[in-house]
XYZ file of C-alpha atoms in Angstrom:
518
model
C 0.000 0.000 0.000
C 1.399 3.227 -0.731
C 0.155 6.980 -0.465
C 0.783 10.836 0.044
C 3.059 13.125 2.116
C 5.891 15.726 1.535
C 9.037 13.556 0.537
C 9.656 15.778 -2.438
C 12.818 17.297 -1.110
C 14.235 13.890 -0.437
C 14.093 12.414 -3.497
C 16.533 14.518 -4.535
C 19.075 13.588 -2.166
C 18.408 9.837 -2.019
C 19.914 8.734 -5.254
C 23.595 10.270 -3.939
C 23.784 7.014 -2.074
C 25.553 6.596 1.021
C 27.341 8.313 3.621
C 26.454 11.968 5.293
C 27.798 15.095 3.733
C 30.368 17.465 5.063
C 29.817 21.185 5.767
C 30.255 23.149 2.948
C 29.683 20.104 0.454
C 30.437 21.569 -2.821
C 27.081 19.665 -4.503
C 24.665 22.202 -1.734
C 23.624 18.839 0.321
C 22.527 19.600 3.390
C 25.303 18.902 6.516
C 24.235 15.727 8.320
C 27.307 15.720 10.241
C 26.143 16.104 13.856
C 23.949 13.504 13.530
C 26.173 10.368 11.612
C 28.686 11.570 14.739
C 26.096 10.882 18.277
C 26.944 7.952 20.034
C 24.329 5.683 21.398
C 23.584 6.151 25.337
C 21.825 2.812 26.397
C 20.199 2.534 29.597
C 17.398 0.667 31.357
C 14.177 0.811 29.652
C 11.561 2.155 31.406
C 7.565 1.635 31.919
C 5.704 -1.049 30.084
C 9.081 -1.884 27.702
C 10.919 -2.578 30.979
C 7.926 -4.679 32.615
C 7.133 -6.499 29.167
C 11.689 -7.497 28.584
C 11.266 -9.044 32.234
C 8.458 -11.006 32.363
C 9.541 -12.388 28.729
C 13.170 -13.681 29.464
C 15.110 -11.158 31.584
C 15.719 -7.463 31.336
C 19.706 -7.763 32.171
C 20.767 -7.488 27.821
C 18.122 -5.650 27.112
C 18.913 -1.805 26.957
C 17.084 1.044 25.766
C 18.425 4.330 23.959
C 17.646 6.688 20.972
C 19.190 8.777 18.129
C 17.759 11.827 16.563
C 17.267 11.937 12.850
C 16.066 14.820 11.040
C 12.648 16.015 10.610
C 13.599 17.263 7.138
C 16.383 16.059 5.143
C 16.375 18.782 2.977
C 16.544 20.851 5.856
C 17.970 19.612 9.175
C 17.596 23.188 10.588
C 13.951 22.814 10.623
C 13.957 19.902 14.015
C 15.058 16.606 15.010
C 12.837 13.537 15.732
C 14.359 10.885 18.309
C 14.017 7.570 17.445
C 13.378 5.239 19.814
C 15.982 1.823 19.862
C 16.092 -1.242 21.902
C 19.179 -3.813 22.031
C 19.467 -6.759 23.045
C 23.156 -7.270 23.846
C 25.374 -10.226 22.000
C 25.934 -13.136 24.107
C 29.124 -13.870 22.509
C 32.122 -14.655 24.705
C 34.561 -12.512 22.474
C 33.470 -9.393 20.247
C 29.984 -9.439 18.622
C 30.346 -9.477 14.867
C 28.593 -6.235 15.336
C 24.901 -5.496 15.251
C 21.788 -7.120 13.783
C 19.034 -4.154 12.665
C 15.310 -5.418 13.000
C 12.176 -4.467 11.612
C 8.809 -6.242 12.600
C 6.571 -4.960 9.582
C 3.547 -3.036 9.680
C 4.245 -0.332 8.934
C 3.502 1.217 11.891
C 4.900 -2.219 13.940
C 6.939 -0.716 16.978
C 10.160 -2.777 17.338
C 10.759 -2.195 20.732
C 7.857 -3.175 22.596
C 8.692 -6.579 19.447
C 11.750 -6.966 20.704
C 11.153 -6.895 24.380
C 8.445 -9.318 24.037
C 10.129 -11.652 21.679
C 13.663 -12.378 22.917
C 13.800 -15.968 23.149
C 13.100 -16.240 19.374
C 15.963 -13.662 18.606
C 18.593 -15.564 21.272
C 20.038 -18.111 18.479
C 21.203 -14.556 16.326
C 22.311 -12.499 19.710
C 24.996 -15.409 19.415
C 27.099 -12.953 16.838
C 25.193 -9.740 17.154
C 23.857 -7.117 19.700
C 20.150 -7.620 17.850
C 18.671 -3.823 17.807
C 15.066 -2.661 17.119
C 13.848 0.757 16.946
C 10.581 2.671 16.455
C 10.335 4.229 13.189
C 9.247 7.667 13.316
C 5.779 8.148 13.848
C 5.568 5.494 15.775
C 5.308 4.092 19.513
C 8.171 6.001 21.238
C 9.464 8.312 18.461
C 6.908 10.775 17.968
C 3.831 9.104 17.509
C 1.028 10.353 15.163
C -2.911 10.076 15.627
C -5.848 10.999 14.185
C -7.739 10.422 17.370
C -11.094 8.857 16.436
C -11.806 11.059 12.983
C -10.743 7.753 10.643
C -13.491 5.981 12.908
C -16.446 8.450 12.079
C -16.739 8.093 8.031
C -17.412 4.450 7.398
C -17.024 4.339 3.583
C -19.166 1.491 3.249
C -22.319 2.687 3.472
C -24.652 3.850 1.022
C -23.988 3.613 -2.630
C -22.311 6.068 -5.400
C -24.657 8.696 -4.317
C -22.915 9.582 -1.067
C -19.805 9.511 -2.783
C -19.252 13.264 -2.314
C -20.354 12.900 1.077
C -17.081 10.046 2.111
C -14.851 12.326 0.034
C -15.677 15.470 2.108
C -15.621 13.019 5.552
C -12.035 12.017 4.073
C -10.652 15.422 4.004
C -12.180 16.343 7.550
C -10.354 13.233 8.407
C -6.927 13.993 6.709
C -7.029 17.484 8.667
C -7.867 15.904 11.892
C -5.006 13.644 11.599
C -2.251 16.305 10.384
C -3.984 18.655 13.793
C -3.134 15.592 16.069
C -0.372 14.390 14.682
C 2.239 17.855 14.771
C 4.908 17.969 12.357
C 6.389 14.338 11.795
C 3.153 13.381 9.735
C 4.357 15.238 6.501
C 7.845 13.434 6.970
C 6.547 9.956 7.403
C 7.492 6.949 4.483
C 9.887 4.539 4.348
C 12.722 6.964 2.006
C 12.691 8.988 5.121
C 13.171 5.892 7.188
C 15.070 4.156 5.337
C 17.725 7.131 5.790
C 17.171 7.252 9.308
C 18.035 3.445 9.169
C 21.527 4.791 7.956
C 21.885 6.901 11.231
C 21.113 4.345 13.219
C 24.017 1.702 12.019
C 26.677 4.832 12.099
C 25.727 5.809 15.218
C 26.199 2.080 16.092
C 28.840 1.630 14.881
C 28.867 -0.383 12.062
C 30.445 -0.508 8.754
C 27.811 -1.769 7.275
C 23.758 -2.783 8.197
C 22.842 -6.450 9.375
C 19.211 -6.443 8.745
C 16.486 -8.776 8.880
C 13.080 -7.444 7.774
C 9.568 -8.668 8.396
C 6.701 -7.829 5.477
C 6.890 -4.089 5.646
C 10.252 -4.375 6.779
C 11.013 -5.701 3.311
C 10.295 -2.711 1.518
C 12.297 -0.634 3.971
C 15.460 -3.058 3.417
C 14.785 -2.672 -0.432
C 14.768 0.841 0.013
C 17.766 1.389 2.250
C 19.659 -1.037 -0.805
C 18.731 1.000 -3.458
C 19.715 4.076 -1.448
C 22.970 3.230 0.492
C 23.997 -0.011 -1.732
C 27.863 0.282 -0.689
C 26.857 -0.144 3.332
C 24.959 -3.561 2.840
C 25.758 -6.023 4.825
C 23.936 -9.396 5.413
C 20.233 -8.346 4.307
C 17.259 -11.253 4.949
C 13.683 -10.042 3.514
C 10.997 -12.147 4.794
C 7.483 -12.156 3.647
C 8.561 -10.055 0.611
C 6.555 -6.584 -0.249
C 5.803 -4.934 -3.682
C 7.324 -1.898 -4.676
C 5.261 -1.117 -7.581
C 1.324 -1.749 -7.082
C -0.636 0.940 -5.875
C -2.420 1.407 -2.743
C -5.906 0.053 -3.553
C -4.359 -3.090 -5.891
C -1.997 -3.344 -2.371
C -5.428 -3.320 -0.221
C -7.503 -5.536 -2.238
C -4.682 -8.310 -2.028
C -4.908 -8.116 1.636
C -8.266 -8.048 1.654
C -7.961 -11.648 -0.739
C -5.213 -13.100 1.252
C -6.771 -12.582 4.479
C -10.433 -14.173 3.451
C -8.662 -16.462 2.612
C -7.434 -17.532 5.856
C -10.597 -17.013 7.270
C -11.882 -19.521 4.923
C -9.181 -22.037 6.228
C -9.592 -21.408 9.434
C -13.504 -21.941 9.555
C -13.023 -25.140 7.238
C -10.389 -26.495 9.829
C -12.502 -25.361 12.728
C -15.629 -27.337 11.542
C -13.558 -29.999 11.193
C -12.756 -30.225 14.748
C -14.888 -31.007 17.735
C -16.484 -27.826 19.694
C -16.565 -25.497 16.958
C -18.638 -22.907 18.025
C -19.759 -21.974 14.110
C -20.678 -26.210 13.724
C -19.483 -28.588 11.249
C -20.413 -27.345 8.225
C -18.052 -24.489 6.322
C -19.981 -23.174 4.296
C -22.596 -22.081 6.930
C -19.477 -21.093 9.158
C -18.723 -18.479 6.683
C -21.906 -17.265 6.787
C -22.170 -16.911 10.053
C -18.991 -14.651 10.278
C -20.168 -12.317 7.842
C -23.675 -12.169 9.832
C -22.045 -11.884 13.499
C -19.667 -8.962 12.184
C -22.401 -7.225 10.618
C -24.782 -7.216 13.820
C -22.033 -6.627 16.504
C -21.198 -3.501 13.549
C -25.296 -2.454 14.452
C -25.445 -3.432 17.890
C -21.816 -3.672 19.486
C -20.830 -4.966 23.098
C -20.729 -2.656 25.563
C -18.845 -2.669 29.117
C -19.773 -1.225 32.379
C -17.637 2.096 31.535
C -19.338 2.537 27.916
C -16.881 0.922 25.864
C -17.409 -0.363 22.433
C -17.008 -3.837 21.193
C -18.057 -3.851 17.298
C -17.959 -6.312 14.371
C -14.914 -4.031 12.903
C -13.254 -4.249 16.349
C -13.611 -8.372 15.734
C -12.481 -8.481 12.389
C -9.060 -6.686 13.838
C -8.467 -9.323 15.847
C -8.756 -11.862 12.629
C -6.774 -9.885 10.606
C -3.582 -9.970 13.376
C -4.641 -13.986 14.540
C -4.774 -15.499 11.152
C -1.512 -14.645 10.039
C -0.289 -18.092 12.107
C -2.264 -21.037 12.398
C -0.532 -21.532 15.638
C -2.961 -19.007 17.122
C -6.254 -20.271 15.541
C -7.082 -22.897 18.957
C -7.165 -19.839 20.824
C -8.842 -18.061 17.989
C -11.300 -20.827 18.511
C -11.883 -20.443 21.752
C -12.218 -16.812 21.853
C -14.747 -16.670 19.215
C -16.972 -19.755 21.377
C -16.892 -17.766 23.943
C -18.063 -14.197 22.317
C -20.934 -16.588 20.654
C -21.524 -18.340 23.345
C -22.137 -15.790 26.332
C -21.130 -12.456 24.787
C -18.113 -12.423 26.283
C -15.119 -10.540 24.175
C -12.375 -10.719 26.981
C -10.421 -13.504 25.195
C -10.613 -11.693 22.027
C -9.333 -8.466 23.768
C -6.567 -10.660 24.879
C -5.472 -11.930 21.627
C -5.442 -8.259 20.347
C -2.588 -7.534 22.812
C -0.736 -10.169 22.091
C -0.017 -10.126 17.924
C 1.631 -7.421 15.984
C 0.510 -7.285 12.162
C 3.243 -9.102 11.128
C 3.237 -12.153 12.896
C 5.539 -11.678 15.385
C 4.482 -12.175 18.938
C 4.550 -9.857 21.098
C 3.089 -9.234 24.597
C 1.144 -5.623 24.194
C 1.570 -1.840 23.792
C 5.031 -0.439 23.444
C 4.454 2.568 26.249
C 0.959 2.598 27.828
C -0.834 6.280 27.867
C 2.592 7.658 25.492
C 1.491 5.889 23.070
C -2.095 6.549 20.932
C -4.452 4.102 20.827
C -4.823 4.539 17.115
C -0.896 5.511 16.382
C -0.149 1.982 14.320
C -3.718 2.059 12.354
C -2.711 5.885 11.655
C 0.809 5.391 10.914
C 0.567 2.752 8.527
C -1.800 5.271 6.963
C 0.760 8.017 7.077
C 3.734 5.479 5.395
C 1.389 3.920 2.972
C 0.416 7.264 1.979
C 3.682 8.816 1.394
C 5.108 5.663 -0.277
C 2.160 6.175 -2.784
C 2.258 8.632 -6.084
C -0.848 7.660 -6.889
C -3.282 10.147 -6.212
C -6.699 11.008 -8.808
C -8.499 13.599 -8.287
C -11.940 14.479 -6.669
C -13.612 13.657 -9.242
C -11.973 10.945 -10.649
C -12.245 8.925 -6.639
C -15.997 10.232 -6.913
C -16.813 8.180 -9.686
C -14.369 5.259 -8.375
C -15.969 4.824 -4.500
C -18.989 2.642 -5.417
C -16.958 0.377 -7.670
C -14.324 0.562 -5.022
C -16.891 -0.826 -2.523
C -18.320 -3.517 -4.971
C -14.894 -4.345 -5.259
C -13.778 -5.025 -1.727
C -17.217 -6.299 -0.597
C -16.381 -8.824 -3.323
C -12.938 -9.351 -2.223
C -13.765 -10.484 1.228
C -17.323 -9.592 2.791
C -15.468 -9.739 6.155
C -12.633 -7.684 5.559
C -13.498 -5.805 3.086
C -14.643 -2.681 4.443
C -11.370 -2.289 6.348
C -9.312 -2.907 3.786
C -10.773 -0.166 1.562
C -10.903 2.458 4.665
C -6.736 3.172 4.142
C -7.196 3.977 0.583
C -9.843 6.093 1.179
C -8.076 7.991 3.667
C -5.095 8.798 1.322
C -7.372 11.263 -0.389
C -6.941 14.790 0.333
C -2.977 14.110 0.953
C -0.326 15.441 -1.715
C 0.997 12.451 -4.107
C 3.733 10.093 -2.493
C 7.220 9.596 -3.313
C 8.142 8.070 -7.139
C 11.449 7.382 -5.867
C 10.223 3.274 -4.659
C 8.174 2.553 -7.947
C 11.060 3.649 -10.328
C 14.422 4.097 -8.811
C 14.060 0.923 -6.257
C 15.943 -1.696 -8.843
C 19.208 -3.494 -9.970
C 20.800 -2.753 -6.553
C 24.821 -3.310 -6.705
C 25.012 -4.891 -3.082
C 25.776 -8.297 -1.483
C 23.658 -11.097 -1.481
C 20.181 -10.492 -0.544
C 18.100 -13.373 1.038
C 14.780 -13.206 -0.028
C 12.080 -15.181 1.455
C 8.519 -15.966 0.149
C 5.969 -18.247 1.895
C 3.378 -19.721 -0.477
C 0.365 -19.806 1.860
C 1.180 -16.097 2.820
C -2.042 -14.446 3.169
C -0.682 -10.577 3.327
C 2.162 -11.137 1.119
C 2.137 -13.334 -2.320
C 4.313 -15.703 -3.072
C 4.377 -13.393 -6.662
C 5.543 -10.884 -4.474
C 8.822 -12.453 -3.405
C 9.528 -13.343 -7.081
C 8.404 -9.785 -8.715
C 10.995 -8.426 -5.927
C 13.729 -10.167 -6.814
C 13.234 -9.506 -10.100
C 13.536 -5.975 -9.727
C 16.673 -6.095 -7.302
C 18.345 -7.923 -9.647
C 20.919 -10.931 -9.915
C 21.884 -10.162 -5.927
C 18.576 -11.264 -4.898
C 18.174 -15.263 -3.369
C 14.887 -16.303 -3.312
C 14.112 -18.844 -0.354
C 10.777 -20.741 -1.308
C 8.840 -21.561 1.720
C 5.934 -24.015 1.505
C 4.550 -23.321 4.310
C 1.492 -21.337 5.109
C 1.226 -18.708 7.706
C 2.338 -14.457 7.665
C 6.421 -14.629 6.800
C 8.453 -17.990 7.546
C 11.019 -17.423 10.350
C 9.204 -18.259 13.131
C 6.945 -20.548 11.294
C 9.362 -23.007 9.540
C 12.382 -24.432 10.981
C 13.866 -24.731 7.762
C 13.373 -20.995 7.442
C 15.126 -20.238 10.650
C 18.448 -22.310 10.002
C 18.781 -21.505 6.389
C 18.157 -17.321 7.582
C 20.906 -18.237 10.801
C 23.006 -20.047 8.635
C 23.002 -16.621 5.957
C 22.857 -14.379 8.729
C 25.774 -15.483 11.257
C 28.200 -17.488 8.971
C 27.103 -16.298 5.206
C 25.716 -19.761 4.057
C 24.112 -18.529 1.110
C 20.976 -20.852 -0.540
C 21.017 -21.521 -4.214
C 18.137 -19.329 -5.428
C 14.722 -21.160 -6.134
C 15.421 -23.526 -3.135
C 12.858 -24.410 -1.103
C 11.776 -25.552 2.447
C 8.832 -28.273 3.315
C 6.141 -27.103 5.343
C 6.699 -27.928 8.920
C 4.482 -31.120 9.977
C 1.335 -30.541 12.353
């Protein structure tokens, strides 16, 4: 999905590759100097990171820091945003190899509340590296935007063509809202920005060049930081594999696809298990999803303080549970008991415990810091900026009621939204053409590219259009398997990625790994 946002004065300056520039650079670039020359200060984390790295495996290596970026690249004079980092320190007995960079997906996944919760499945690579995660800006600890509840008043599903105008205007009211909420960083959001801060971030590190392993969205942001900084590429794994070229509704309607999909799994291997709360029979199952979304949408659960349950608020939770069929018994359950006696609390539950990508995690990155909405509304500000697709008014007014018909078609579950973040890119200037066109035929190492055929956010096709564009450094890994990215899903995923990753045991491209039995 990609979108809006001022980036224009960066594309510029991206295609000069790597490295900061001195004061008084001859070309006019901008002096970056102060900031590719701070040093790291870790310390304890504090709040809901620090309670979250204890009660997950020990707080004693994990450390918590930040460096500031700037808010403009064009123009560092105009503020600094400080990114938030975690690290987990090597366990090595001599000198690390260095560090590991990762990124959990989203976008708008923070990667330190990840990487606090998920240290045990990192320990294997903090054998070689101090494995580091960071919030990108805009999101958890570094600057966080909002748009409060204005993308949660418009719902673009109702009504037909005819209120067409009606969404539109809603839209705008909506991108307002968010830029009023949201300060400065909004404008400044997508993943060239990122990607550059990325660069910061392994200087200020110290590192020659960047370790990185990248999760779905964290694919496009390695692609990115290749095509930008090619010469400081180190050992690069891309897992679950992102497009850089299709537009933010063909992005949306995939999803939408992919993740009916897995609903329709799901159901079919619920019913085929004893005590499934929707019966034995799929096909009614199905049916009775789309009904109990649409009623709990008209008449949702509400607690003793006045809060909200709906049918959108259920089909969240599917969205983040059915990327790994490791969660659907508990999806199960949950769902019997919300049919059963109207009881959510076990849905609620599995909400805090899955990031989009797949990667477990135990809740919020920083309690009351951090917006309730800040990951729905920054994947809307990254999308948006990574986009250059923009019609106009008039053209979107026509568009909206086949855009509906579309989506509804698509999935009847998730649909609606799917097709809310492409609505709300309306109203924002045109996104970056720097991804679409310049992201290609990198000169870098090896990359490691891997694609997981029952993928239902990312395609297989994906993985392969990728590599295609990267060029003859790019390894595919084919995975199987089913499930949201492979490294936590397939154990052949995780040695071949440890064996690239810590001794640079390359695969022959096109190989494959079995799905994992059971």
């Amino acid at each position: 999905m990609r979108g809006a946002c001022a980036v224009a004065g960066v594309t510029v300056l991206v295609v000069v590759g790597a490295g900061m520039a001195a004061a008084g650079d001859e070309s006019g670039r901008p002096d970056l100097a102060r900031y590719y020359t701070q040093k790291i200060k870790w310390g304890t984390c504090k709040g809901d990171t620090e309670a979250m790295a204890e009660a997950t495996g020990g707080a004693k290596d994990i450390r918590c820091g930040h460096v500031s970026v700037p808010l403009d690249y064009a123009d560092p004079a105009s503020g600094d945003v400080d990114v938030a980092m975690i690290r987990m320190k090597s366990s090595a007995s001599g000198k690390p190899r260095g560090s590991l960079l990762l990124n959990f997906g989203g976008p708008g996944g923070p990667g330190v509340s990840a990487l606090a919760g998920a240290q045990k499945d990192f320990g294997f690579l903090s054998k070689d590296y101090d494995v580091v995660s960071f919030d990108p800006r805009g999101v958890g600890l570094s600057e966080p935007v909002s748009c409060g509840d204005a993308d949660k008043s418009t719902d673009p599903s109702s009504g037909g063509t005819g209120d067409a105008a009606a969404v539109l205007a809603e839209m705008r009211k909506v991108a307002a809202e968010c830029a009023k909420k949201s300060g400065p960083v909004l404008p400044h959001m997508g993943t060239v920005n990122v990607s550059r801060d990325l660069d910061v971030m392994r200087q200020a590190l110290g590192d020659k060049k960047l370790n990185y392993l990248g999760f779905s969205y964290g694919t496009r942001l390695g692609a990115v930081y290749a095509a930008q900084f090619p010469k400081n590429v180190g050992r690069m794994v891309l897992d679950g594999v992102d497009t850089l070229t299709e537009p933010v509704a063909e992005q949306s309607l995939v999803t939408a696809e992919g993740r009916q999909t897995a609903l329709d799994n799901f159901l079919t291997w619920c019913t085929g298990n004893a005590g499934c709360v929707f019966g034995t029979d799929s096909r009614s199952a199905r049916k009775g999803m789309v009904r109990l979304i649409k009623d709990m949408d008209q008449m949702p659960l509400r607690s003793l303080d006045g809060a909200e349950f709906t049918g959108q608020d259920v089909v969240g939770v599917l969205g983040q549970a059915l990327y790994s069929r490791q969660a659907w018994p508990a999806l199960s359950q949950a769902l019997g008991a919300l049919l059963a006696d109207g009881d959510p609390r076990a849905l609620i539950r599995m909400s805090g415990g899955l990031v989009p990508t797949g990667i477990p995690s135990t809740g919020p990155a920083a309690g009351e810091e951090v917006p309730a909405d800040n990951m729905a509304a920054a994947l809307m500000g990254v999308n948006c900026a990574d986009d250059p697709d923009r019609p106009d008014a008039a053209h979107i007014e026509k568009e909206v009621g086949k855009l509906q018909k579309q989506f509804d078609d698509a999935s009847p579950v998730f649909g609606k939204s799917m097709l809310m973040p492409v609505l709300l890119c309306f109203g924002r200037p045109a996104g970056t053409k720097y991804i679409r066109e310049d992201v290609r035929d990198v000169k870098t190492p090896k990359l490691l590219l891997v694609g997981t055929r029952g993928d239902p956010a990312t395609p297989y096709r994906w993985t392969e259009e990728t590599a295609r564009r990267l060029g003859s450094q790019a390894v595919v890994l084919d995975n199987k398997g089913d499930g949201h990215t492979g490294y936590l899903g397939s154990t052949c995923v995780q040695d071949k990625v440890n064996g690239f990753l810590l001794y640079g045991e390359t695969p022959k491209s096109g190989e494959s790994c079995a799905a994992d039995e059971g």
